[in-house]
PDB file of C-alpha atoms in Angstrom:
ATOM      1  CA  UNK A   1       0.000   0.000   0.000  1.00  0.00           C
ATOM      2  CA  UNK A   2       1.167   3.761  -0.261  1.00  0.00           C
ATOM      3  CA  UNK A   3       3.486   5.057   2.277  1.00  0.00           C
ATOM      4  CA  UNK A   4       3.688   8.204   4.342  1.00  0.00           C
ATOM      5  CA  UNK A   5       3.697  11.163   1.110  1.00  0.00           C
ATOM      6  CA  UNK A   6       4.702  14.559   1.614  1.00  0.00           C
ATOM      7  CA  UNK A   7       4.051  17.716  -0.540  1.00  0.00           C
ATOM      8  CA  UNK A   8       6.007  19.693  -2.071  1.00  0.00           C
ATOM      9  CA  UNK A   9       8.718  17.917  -1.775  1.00  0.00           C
ATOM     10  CA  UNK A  10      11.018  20.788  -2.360  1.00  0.00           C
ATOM     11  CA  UNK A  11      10.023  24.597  -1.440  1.00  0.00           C
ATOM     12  CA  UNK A  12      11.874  27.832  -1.376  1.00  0.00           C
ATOM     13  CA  UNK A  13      10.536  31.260  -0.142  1.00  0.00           C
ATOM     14  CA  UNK A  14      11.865  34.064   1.004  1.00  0.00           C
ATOM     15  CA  UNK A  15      12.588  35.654   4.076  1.00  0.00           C
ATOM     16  CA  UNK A  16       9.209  36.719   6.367  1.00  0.00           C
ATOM     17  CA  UNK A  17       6.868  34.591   3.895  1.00  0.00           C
ATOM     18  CA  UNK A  18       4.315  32.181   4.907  1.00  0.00           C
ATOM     19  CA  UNK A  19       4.167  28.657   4.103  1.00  0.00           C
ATOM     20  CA  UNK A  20       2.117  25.104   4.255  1.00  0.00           C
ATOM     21  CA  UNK A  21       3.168  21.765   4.350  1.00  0.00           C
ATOM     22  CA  UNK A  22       1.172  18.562   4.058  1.00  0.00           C
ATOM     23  CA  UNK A  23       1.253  15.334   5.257  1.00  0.00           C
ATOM     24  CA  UNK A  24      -0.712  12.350   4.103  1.00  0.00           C
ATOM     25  CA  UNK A  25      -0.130   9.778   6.437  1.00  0.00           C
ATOM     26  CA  UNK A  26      -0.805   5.865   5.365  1.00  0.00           C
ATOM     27  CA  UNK A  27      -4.473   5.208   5.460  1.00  0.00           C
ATOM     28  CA  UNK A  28      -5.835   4.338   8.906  1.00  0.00           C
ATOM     29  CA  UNK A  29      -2.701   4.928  11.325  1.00  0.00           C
ATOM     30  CA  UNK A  30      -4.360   7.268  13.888  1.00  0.00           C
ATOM     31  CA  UNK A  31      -1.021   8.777  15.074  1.00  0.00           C
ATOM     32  CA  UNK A  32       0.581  11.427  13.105  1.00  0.00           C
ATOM     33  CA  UNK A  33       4.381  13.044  14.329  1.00  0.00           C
ATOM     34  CA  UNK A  34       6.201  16.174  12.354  1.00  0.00           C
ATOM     35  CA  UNK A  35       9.533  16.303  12.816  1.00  0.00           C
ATOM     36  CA  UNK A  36      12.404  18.523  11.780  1.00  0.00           C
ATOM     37  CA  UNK A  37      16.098  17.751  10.543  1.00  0.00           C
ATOM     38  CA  UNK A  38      18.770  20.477   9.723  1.00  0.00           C
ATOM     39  CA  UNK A  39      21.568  19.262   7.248  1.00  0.00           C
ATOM     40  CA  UNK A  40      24.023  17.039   9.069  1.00  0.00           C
ATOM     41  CA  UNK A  41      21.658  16.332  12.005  1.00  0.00           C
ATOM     42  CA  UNK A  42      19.271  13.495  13.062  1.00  0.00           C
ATOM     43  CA  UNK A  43      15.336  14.020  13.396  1.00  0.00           C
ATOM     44  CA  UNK A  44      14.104  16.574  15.973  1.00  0.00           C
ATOM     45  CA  UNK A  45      10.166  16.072  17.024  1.00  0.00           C
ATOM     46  CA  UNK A  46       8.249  19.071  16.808  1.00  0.00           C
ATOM     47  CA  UNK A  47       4.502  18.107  17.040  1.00  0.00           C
ATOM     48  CA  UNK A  48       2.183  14.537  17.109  1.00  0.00           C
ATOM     49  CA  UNK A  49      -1.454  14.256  16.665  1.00  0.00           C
ATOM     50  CA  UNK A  50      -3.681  11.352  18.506  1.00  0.00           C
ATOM     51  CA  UNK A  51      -6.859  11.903  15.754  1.00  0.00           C
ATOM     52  CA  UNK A  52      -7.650  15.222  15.034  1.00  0.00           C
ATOM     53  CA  UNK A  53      -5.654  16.612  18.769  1.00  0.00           C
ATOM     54  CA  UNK A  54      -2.309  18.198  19.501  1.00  0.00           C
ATOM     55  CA  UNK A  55      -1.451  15.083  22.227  1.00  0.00           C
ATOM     56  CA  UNK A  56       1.815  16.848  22.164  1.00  0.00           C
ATOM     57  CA  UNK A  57       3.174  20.188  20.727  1.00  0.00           C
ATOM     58  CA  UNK A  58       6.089  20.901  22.593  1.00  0.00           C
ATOM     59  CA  UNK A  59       8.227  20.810  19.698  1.00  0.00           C
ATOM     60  CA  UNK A  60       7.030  23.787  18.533  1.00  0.00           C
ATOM     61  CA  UNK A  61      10.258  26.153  18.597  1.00  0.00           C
ATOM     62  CA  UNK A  62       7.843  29.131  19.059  1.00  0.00           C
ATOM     63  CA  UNK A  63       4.390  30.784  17.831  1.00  0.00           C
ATOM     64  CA  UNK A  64       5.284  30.938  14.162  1.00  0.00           C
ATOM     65  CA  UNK A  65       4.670  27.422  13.964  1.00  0.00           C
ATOM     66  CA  UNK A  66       1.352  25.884  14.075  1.00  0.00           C
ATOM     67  CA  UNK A  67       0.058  22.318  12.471  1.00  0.00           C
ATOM     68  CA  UNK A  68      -3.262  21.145  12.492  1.00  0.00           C
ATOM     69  CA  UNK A  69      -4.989  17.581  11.262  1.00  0.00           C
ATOM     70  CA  UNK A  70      -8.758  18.691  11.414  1.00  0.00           C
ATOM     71  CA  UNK A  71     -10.128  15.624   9.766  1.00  0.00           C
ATOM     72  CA  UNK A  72      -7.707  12.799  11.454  1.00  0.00           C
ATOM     73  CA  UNK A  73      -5.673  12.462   8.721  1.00  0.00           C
ATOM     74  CA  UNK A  74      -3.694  14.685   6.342  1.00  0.00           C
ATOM     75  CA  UNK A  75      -1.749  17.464   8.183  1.00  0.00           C
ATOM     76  CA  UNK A  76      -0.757  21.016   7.652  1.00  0.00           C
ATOM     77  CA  UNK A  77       2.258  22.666   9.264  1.00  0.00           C
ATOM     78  CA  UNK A  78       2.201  26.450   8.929  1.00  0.00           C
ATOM     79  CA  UNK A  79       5.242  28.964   9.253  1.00  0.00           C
ATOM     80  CA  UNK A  80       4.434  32.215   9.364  1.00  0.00           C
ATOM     81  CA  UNK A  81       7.062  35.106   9.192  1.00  0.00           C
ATOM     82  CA  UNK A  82       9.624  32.528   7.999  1.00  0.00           C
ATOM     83  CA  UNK A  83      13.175  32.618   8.891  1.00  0.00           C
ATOM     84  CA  UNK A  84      16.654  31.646   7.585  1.00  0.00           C
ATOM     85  CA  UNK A  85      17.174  29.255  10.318  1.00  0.00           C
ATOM     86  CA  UNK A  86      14.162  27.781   9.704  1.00  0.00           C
ATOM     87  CA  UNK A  87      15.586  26.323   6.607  1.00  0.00           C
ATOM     88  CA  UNK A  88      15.282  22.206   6.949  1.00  0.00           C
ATOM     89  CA  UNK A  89      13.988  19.479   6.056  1.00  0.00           C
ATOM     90  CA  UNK A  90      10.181  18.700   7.332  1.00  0.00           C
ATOM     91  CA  UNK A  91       9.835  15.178   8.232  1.00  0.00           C
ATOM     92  CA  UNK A  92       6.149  13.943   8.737  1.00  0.00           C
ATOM     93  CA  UNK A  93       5.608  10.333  10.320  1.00  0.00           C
ATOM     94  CA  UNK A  94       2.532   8.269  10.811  1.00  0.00           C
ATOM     95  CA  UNK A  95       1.685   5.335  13.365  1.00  0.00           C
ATOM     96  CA  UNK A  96      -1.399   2.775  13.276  1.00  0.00           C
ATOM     97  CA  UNK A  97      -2.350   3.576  17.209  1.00  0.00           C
ATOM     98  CA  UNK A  98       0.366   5.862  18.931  1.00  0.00           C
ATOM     99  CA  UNK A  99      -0.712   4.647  22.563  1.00  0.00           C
ATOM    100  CA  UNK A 100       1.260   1.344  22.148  1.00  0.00           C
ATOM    101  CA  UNK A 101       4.933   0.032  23.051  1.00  0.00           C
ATOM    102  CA  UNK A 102       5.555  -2.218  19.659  1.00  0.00           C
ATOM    103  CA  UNK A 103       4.448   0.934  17.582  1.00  0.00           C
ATOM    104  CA  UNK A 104       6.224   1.629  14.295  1.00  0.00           C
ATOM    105  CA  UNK A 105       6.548   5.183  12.955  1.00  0.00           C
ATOM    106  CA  UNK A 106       6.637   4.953   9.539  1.00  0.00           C
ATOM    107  CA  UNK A 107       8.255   8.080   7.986  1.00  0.00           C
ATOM    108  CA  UNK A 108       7.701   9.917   4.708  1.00  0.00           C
ATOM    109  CA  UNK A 109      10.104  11.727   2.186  1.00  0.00           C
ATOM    110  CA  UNK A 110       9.983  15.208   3.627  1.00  0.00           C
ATOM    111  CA  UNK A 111       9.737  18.335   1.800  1.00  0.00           C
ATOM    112  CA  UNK A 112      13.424  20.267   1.833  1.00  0.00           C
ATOM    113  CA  UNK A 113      12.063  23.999   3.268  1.00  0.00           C
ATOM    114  CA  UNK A 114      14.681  26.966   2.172  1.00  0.00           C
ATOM    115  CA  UNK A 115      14.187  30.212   3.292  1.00  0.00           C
ATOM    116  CA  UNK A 116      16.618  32.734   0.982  1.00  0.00           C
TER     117      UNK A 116
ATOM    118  CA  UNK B   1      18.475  19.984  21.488  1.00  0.00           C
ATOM    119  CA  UNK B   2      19.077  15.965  21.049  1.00  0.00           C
ATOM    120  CA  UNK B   3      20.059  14.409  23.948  1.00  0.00           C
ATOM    121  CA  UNK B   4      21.237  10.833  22.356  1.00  0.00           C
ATOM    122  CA  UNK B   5      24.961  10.594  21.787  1.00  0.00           C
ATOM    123  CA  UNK B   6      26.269   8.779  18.570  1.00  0.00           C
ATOM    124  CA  UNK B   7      29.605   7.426  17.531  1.00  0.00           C
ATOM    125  CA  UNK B   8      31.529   7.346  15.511  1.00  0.00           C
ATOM    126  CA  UNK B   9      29.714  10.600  13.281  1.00  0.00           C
ATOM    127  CA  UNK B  10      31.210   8.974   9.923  1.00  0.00           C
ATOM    128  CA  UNK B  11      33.099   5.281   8.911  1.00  0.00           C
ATOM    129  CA  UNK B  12      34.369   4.530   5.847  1.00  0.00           C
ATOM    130  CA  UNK B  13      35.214   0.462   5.135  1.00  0.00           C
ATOM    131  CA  UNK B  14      36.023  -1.778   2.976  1.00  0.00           C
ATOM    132  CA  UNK B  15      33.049  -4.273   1.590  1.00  0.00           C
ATOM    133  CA  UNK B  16      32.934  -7.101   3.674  1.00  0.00           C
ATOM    134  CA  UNK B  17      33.971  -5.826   7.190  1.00  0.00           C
ATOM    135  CA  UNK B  18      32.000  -6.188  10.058  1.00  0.00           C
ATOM    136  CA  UNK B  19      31.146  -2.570  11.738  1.00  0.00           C
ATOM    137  CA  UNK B  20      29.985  -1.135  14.938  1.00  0.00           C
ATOM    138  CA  UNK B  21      28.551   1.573  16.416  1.00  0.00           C
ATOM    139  CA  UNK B  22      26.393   3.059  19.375  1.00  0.00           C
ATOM    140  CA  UNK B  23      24.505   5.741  20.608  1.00  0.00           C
ATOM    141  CA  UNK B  24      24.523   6.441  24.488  1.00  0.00           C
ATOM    142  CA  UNK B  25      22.047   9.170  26.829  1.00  0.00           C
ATOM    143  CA  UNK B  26      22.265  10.795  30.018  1.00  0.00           C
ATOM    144  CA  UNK B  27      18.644   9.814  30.663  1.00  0.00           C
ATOM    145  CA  UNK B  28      16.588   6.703  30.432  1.00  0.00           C
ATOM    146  CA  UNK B  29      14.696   5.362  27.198  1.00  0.00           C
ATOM    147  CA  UNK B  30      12.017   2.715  27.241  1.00  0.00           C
ATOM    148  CA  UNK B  31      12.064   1.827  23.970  1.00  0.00           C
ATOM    149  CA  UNK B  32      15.695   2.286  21.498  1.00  0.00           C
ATOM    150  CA  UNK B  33      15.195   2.315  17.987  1.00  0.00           C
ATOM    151  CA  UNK B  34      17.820   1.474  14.875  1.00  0.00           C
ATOM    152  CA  UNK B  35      16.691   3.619  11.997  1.00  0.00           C
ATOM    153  CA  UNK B  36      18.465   3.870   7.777  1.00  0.00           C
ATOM    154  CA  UNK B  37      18.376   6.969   6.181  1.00  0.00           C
ATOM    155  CA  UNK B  38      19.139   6.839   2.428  1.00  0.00           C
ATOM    156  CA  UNK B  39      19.221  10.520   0.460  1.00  0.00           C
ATOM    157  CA  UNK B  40      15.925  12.347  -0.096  1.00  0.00           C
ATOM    158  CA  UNK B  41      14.048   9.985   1.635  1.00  0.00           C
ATOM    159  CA  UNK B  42      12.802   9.462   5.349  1.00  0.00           C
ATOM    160  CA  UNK B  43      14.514   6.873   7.961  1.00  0.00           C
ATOM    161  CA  UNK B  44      13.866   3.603   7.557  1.00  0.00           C
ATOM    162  CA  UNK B  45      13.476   1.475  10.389  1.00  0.00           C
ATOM    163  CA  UNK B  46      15.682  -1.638  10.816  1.00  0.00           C
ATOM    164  CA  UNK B  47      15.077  -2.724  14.805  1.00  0.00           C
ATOM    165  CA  UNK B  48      13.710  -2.493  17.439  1.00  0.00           C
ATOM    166  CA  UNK B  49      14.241  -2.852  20.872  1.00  0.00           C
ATOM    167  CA  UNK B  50      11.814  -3.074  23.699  1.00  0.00           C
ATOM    168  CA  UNK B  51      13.295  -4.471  27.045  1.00  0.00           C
ATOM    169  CA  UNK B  52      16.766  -3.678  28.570  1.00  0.00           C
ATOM    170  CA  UNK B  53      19.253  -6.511  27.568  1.00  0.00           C
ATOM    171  CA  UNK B  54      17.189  -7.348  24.702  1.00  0.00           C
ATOM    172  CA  UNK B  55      19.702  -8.811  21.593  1.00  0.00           C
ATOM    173  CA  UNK B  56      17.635  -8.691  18.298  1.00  0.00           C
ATOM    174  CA  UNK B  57      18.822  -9.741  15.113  1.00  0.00           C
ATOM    175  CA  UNK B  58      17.480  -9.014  11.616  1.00  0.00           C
ATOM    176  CA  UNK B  59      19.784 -10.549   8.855  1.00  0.00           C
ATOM    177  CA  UNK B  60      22.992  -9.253   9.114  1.00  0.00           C
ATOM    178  CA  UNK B  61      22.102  -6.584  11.481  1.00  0.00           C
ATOM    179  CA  UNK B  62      22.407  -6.762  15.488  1.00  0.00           C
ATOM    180  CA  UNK B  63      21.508  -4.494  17.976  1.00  0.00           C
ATOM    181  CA  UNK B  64      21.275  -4.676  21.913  1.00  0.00           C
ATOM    182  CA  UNK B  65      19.389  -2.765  24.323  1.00  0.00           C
ATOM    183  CA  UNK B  66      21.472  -1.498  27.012  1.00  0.00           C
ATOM    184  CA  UNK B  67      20.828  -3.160  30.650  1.00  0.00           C
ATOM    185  CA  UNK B  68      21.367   0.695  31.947  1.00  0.00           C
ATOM    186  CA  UNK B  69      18.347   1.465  29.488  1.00  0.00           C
ATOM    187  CA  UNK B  70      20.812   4.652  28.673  1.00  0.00           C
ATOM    188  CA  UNK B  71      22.206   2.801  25.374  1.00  0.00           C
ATOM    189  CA  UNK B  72      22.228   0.430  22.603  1.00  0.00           C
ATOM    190  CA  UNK B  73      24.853  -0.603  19.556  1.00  0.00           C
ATOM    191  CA  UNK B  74      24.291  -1.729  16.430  1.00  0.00           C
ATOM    192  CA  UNK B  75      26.614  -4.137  14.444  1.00  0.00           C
ATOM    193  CA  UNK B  76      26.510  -4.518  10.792  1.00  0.00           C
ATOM    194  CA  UNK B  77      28.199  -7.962   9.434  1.00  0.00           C
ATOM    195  CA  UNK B  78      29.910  -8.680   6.488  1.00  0.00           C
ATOM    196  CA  UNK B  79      28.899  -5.443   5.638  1.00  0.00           C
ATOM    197  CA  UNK B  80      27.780  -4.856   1.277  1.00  0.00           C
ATOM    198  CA  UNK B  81      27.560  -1.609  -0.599  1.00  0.00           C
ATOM    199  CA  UNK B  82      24.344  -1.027  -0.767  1.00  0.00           C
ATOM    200  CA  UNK B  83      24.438  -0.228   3.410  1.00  0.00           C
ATOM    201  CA  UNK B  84      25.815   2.872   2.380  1.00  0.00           C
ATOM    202  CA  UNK B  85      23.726   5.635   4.328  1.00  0.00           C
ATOM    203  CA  UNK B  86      23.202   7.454   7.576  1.00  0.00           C
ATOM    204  CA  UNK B  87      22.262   5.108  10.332  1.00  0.00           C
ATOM    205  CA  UNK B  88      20.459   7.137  13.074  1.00  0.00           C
ATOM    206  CA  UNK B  89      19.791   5.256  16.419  1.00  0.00           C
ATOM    207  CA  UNK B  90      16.326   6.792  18.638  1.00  0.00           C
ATOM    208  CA  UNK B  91      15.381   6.419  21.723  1.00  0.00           C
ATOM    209  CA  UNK B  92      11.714   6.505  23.041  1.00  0.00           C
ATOM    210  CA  UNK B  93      10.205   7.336  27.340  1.00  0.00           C
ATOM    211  CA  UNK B  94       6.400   5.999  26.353  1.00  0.00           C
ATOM    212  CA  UNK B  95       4.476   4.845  23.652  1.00  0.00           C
ATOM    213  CA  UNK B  96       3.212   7.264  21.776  1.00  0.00           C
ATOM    214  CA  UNK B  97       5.936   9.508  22.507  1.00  0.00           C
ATOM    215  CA  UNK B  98       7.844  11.535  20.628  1.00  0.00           C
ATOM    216  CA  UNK B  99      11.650   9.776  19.338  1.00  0.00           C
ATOM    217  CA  UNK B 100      14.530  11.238  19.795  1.00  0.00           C
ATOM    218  CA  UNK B 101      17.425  10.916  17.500  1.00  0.00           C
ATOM    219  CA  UNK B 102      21.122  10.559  17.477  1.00  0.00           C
ATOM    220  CA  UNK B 103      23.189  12.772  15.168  1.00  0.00           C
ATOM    221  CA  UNK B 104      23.684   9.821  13.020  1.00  0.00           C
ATOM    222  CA  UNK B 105      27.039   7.762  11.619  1.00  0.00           C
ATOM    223  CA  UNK B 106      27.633   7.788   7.710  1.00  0.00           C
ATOM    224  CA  UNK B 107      28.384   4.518   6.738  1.00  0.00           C
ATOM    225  CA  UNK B 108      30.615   4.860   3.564  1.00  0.00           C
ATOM    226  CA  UNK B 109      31.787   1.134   1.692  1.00  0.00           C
ATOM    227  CA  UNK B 110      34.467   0.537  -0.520  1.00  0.00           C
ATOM    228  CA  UNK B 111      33.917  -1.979  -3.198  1.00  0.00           C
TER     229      UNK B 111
END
């Protein structure tokens, strides 16, 4: 079946811009995780979604960053006022239950963000 | 900032050798997870490790949970060139929970 997909897969914008990415995680994992990885550096969680909640945001670096999954499934993260530093890429994971021990997040492509 | 400690950051070996490597935390994980990471595309996982001491094997891959719960290795055997890539090792408090990643080790084989 289809994996984790991610779109765009590549974005660039400039400086103080706003921008969406989505996440459509595989069909029927209830758990839903965005994470962020600068060049060089391993995965760092930002944000995961138990159904259509926030179970855990603390992520978040600050307020410019907001994600939301209103229907249970595909997600947006939103960056307003974009930064340099927020250059990265945007990893989005998904998970069949996300309450237990044995479960497997299963990651998507990401979409490379560069702010100029 | 991460909090998992990887080593070594980059290997480069000739096809065939066995390699090694770890990741190690000041703090306690429940659950410590051996992901791949090939270019352009999201990590892969390759094992998983749920009780301290476990020993899990998947093909030519090995990994152990730590009895301290505060690390975990993974050994590559006999290693090909297509394990080329950045192997990142996670850790986990709760299910459910976010992961936290190592820096990663570059795994570079010479033909």
């Amino acid at each position: 079946g289809a994996g984790v997909s991610q779109t765009p897969s590549n974005k660039v914008t400039e400086k103080g811009k706003y921008v969406e990415l989505r996440c459509d995680p595989i069909s029927g994992h209830t758990a839903l995780y965005w994470y962020r990885q600068s060049l060089g550096q391993g995965p760092e969680f930002l944000i995961y979604f138990q159904g259509t909640g926030a179970a855990d945001d603390s992520g978040l670096p600050n307020d410019r960053f907001f994600a939301v999954r209103p229907e249970g499934s595909v997600s947006t993260l939103k960056i307003q006022r974009t930064e340099r530093g927020d250059s990265a890429v945007y990893l989005c994971a998904s998970s069949l239950v996300g309450g237990l021990t044995t479960d497997t997040q299963y990651f998507g492509p990401g979409t490379r963000l560069t702010v100029l | 900032g991460q909090q998992l400690n990887q080593s070594p950051q980059s290997m480069f070996i000739q096809e065939g050798e066995d390699v090694s490597m770890n990741c190690t935390s000041s703090s306690i994980f429940n659950t410590w997870l051996w992901y791949k990471q090939d270019p352009g595309e999201g990590p892969v996982l390759l094992i998983a490790l749920y009780k301290a001491g476990e020993l899990t094997s998947n093909g030519r891959l090995t990994a152990q949970f730590g009895i301290t719960r505060k690390d975990s290795f993974l050994n590559i055997s006999a290693s090909i060139p297509s394990d080329v890539g950045i192997y990142f090792c996670a850790g986990r408090v709760n299910a459910g929970n976010m992961l936290t990643f190592g820096g990663g080790t570059r795994l570079m084989v010479k033909p």
